[in-house]
Each structure stands twice: as structure tokens, then as C-alpha cells.
XYZ file of C-alpha atoms in Angstrom:
256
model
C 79.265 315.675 44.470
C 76.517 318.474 43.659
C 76.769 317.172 40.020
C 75.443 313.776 40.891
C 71.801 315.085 42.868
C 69.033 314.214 41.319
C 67.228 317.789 41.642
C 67.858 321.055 40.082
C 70.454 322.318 42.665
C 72.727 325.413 42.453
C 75.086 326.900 44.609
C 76.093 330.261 44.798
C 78.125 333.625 46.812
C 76.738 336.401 48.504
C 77.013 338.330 45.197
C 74.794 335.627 43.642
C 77.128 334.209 41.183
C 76.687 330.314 40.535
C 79.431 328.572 41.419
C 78.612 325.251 41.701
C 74.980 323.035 39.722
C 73.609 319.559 39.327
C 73.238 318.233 36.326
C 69.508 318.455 36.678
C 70.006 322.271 36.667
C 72.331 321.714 33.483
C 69.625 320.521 32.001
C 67.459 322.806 33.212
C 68.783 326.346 32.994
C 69.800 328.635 30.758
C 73.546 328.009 29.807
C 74.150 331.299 30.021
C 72.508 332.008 33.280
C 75.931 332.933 34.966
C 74.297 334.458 38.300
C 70.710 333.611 40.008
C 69.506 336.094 38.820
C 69.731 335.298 35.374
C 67.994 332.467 36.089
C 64.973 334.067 36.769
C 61.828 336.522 35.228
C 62.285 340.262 35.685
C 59.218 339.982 37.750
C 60.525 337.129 40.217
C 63.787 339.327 40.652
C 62.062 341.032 44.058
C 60.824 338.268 44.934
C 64.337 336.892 44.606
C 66.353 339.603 46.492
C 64.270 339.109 49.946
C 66.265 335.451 50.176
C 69.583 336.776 49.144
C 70.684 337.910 52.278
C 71.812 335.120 54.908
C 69.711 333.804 57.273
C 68.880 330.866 59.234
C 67.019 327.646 58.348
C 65.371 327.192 55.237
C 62.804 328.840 53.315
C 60.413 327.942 50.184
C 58.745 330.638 47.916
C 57.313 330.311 44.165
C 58.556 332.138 41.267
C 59.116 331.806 37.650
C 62.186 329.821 36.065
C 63.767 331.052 32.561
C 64.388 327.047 32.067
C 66.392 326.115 28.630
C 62.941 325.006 26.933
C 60.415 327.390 28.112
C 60.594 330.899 29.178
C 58.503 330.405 32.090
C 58.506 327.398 34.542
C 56.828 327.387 37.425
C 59.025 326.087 40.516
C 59.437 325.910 44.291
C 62.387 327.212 45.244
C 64.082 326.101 48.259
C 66.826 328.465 49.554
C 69.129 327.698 52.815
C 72.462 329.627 53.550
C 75.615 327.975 55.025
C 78.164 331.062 56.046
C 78.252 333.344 52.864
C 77.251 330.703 50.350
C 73.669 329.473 49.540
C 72.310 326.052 48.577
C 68.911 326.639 46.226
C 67.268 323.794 44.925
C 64.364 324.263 41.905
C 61.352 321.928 42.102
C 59.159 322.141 39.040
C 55.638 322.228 40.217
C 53.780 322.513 36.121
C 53.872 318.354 36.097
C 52.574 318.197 39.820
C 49.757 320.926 38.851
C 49.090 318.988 35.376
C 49.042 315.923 37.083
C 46.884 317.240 40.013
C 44.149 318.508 37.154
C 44.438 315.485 35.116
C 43.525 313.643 38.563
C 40.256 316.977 39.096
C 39.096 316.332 35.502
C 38.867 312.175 36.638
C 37.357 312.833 39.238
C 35.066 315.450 37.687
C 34.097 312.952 35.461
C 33.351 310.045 37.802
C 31.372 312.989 39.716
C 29.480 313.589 36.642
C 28.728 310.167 35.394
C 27.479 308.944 39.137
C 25.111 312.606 39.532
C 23.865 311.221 35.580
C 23.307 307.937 37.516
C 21.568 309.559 40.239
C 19.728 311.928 38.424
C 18.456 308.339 36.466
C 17.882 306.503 39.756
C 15.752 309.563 40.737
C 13.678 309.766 37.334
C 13.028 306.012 37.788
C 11.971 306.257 41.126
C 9.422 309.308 40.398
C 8.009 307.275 37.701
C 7.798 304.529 40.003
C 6.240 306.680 42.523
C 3.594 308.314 40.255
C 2.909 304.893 38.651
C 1.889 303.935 42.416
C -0.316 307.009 42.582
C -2.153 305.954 39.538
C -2.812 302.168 41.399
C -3.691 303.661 44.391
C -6.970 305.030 42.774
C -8.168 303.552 39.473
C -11.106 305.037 37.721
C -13.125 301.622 37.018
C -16.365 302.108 34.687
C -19.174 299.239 35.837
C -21.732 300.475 33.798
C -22.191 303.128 31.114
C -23.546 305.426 33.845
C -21.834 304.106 36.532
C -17.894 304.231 37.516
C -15.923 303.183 40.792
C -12.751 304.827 42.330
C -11.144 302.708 44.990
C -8.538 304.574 46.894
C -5.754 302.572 48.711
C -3.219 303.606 50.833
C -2.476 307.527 52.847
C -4.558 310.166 51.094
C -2.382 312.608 50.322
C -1.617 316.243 47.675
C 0.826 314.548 45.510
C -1.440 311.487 45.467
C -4.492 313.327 44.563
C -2.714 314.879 41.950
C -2.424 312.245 40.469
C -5.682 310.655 40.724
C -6.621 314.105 39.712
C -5.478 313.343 36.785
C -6.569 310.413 35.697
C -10.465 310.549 36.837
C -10.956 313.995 35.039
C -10.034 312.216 31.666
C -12.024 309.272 32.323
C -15.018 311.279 33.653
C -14.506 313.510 30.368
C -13.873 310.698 27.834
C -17.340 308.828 29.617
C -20.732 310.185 30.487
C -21.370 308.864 33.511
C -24.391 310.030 35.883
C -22.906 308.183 39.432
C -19.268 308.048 40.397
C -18.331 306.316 43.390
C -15.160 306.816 45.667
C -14.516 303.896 47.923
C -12.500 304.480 51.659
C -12.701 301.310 52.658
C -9.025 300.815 51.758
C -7.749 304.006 52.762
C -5.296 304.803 55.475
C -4.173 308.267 56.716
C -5.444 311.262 55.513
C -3.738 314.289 55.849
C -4.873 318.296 55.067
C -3.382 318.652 51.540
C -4.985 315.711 50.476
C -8.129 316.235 52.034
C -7.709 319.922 49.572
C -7.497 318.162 46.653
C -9.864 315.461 46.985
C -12.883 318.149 47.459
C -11.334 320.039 44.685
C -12.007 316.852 42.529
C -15.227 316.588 43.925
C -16.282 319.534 42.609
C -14.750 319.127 39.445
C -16.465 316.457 38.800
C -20.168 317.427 39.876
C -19.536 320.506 37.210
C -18.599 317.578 34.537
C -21.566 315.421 35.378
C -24.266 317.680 37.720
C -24.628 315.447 40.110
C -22.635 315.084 43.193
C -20.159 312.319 43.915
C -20.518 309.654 46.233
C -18.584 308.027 48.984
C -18.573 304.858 50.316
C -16.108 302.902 52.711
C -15.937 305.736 55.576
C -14.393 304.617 58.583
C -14.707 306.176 62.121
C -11.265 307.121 61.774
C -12.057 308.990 58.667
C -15.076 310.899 60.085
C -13.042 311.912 62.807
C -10.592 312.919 60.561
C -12.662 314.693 58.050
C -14.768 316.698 61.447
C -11.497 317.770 62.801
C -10.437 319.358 59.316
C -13.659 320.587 59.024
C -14.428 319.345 55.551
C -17.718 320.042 53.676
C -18.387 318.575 50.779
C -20.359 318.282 47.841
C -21.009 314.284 47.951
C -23.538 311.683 49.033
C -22.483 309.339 51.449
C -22.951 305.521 51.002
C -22.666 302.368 53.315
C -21.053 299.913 50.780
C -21.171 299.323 47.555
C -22.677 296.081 47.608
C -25.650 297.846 48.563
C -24.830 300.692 45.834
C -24.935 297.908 43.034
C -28.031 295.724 44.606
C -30.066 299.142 44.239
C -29.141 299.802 41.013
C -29.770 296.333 40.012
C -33.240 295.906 41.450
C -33.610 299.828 39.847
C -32.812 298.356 36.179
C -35.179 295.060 36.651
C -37.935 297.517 38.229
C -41.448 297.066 36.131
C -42.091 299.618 33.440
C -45.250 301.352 34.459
């Protein structure tokens, strides 16, 4: 009946001769494994020798199989006695362990290819991000002298960075004697960007030697500004309608 199992099975004495396999274990073994120990590595053998004594119940442990194709093959081994004679089945666990790494490396590479996608979403999204930063405060020339910076939105560091940015190169690339930073559309301003924004009004008066000048503050903003206790280097302006009706009635002034 033991021939017929579908496992590796043997069963042997207390002296550890086989005296009964599966075919399975046929196929398996060595042919001319003639005990259990022959069966196994010289290293498994102590291993081996804490089973061969009866006991109760069953018990599993791992050791290394001298199969018929390989010297070493990996099993479970399943040992249970019944009076002086011991059933021991063999489970190979290499094609569960391949099969569990096959199953790691797929999922390593589904982790990989969704961090890639991730890692794009994210690059996409800074772009997006610093794209908004650059609308948020546009360095618009009006004149050859004369150039407009609207800001929109919460002034904050990583905003002004990026306005930074942008106004230095303009301010460099142009010579312009007035530059004008409108608040009307601003929201929220918070310390770091408050830093940042005085640091580019200083930059800038260095560039052009004259200070900048703001227009658009709300009561909100002075508040603001007095309880971070900013002083800056700027003129302050009521609109700049009336910014661009002085400078018009300026240019069409009479020469003298």
C-alpha cells in the first residue's frame, strides 16, 4: 500500500534499516541507500539521530537529502513512530523556495515599476508645482524703465524661490529704474516668505540703486508684516493706477 502514496515515504526499524518506500522515494533516493542514514549528508546525520529514538506524535525538522539526481536536496522531513517502527515522509522544499522567489522577484518588480511610476507622478507634480510658482509672480516690463510683479496666492519660501528666480534674470537681462510688486492679490503670508521676499528686495536695489516699490497692501498685510517685524528697503504705493497716471503726466510734462 506504501508503494502507491504519492510522497516520498519510507519506513523503517529501530536500527534504521528501510524496510518498506513509495515509489516517490524510488524515485527519489539513492538505490543504494539501504538504511536512513544513507539517505542523508554526513552533516544531517546528528540532526538525524535526535528522531531515531521513539516517541510520541509527530515531528518536522530540515535537513539535506542525498536524492538520485543531486547530492543535496533540501526537504522537510516528517518523522512519527508506531511501536518500534517509524513512518518518515520527505517533502522537497527547493521548488516551494524557487517558486516562493520567482513569486519575490514579481513582486519586486511590480514594486519597482509602480515606485518608477511614483517617482514620475512626483517629478510631474514638482514641475507642476514650480510652474505655479512662476504664475504666481510674473516679472511684466511696461516700459523700458518700468516693470510690474503681481503676486497671487500665499506668500511663501518655496514660492519666493522661485520668483527669486525669475525677477533677478529679468531685472539683470533689463535696466529698469522702478520695479513694482503688487499685493493686491496676495493671500497669507507666512515668516519664510516674508525672508525671502526682503532678501529680493535688496537684491534688487543693489541691481538697480533704487529701492523697490509696493503697491496693493492690505490691512491684513500690515498687520502681518508689524507682527513679523519687517523693515524694508521699499517705497510704498496706493495703486498702480496712480503709479502709471504719474508717470504718464511725468513723460508729457513740458520741457523747460
Amino acid at each position: 500500500m506504501s508503494s502507491v502514496l504519492p510522497v516520498p515515504y519510507v519506513k523503517i526499524d529501530k536500527h534504521g534499516v528501510i524496510l518498506n518506500r513509495s515509489s516517490k522515494a524510488i524515485e527519489m533516493l539513492d538505490v543504494q541507500a539501504e538504511t536512513i542514514r544513507d539517505c542523508f549528508d554526513e552533516e544531517s546525520h546528528n540532526k538525524l539521530m535526535k528522531f531515531m529514538m521513539p516517541f510520541k506524535g509527530e515531528k518536522t525538522f530540515e535537513a539535506n537529502l542525498k536524492a538520485r539526481n543531486q547530492p543535496f536536496l533540501l526537504c522537510d522531513i516528517s518523522i512519527c513512530w508506531e511501536g518500534e517502527f517509524a513512518h518518515i515522509v520527505f517533502i522537497p522544499i527547493g521548488k516551494h523556495v524557487q517558486g516562493l522567489e520567482e513569486k519575490l522577484l514579481e513582486l519586486r518588480l511590480r514594486l519597482s515599476s509602480t515606485d518608477f511610476e511614483l517617482f514620475e507622478k512626483k517629478e510631474a507634480l514638482v514641475d507642476a508645482m514650480k510652474r505655479l510658482d512662476e504664475l504666481s509672480g510674473p516679472f511684466i516690463p511696461i516700459s523700458e524703465k518700468m516693470a510690474f510683479v503681481p503676486l497671487f496666492g500665499d506668500v511663501n519660501e518655496s514660492k519666493m524661490i522661485t520668483v527669486t528666480g525669475n525677477a533677478l534674470k529679468a531685472a539683470y537681462e533689463g535696466q529698469f529704474e522702478e520695479i513694482f510688486f503688487d499685493l493686491s492679490a496676495t493671500g497669507e503670508i507666512d515668516e519664510g516668505g516674508v525672508q525671502k521676499l526682503s532678501e529680493l528686495f535688496r537684491m534688487l536695489q543693489y541691481m538697480n540703486g533704487k529701492p523697490v516699490k509696493i503697491i496693493g497692501v492690505k490691512p491684513k498685510h500690515a498687520r502681518q508684516l508689524t507682527a513679523l517685524d519687517v523693515d524694508w528697503p521699499v517705497y510704498f504705493e496706493t495703486s498702480l493706477k496712480d503709479v502709471l497716471i504719474d508717470h504718464l503726466q511725468i513723460g508729457k510734462a513740458p520741457q523747460a
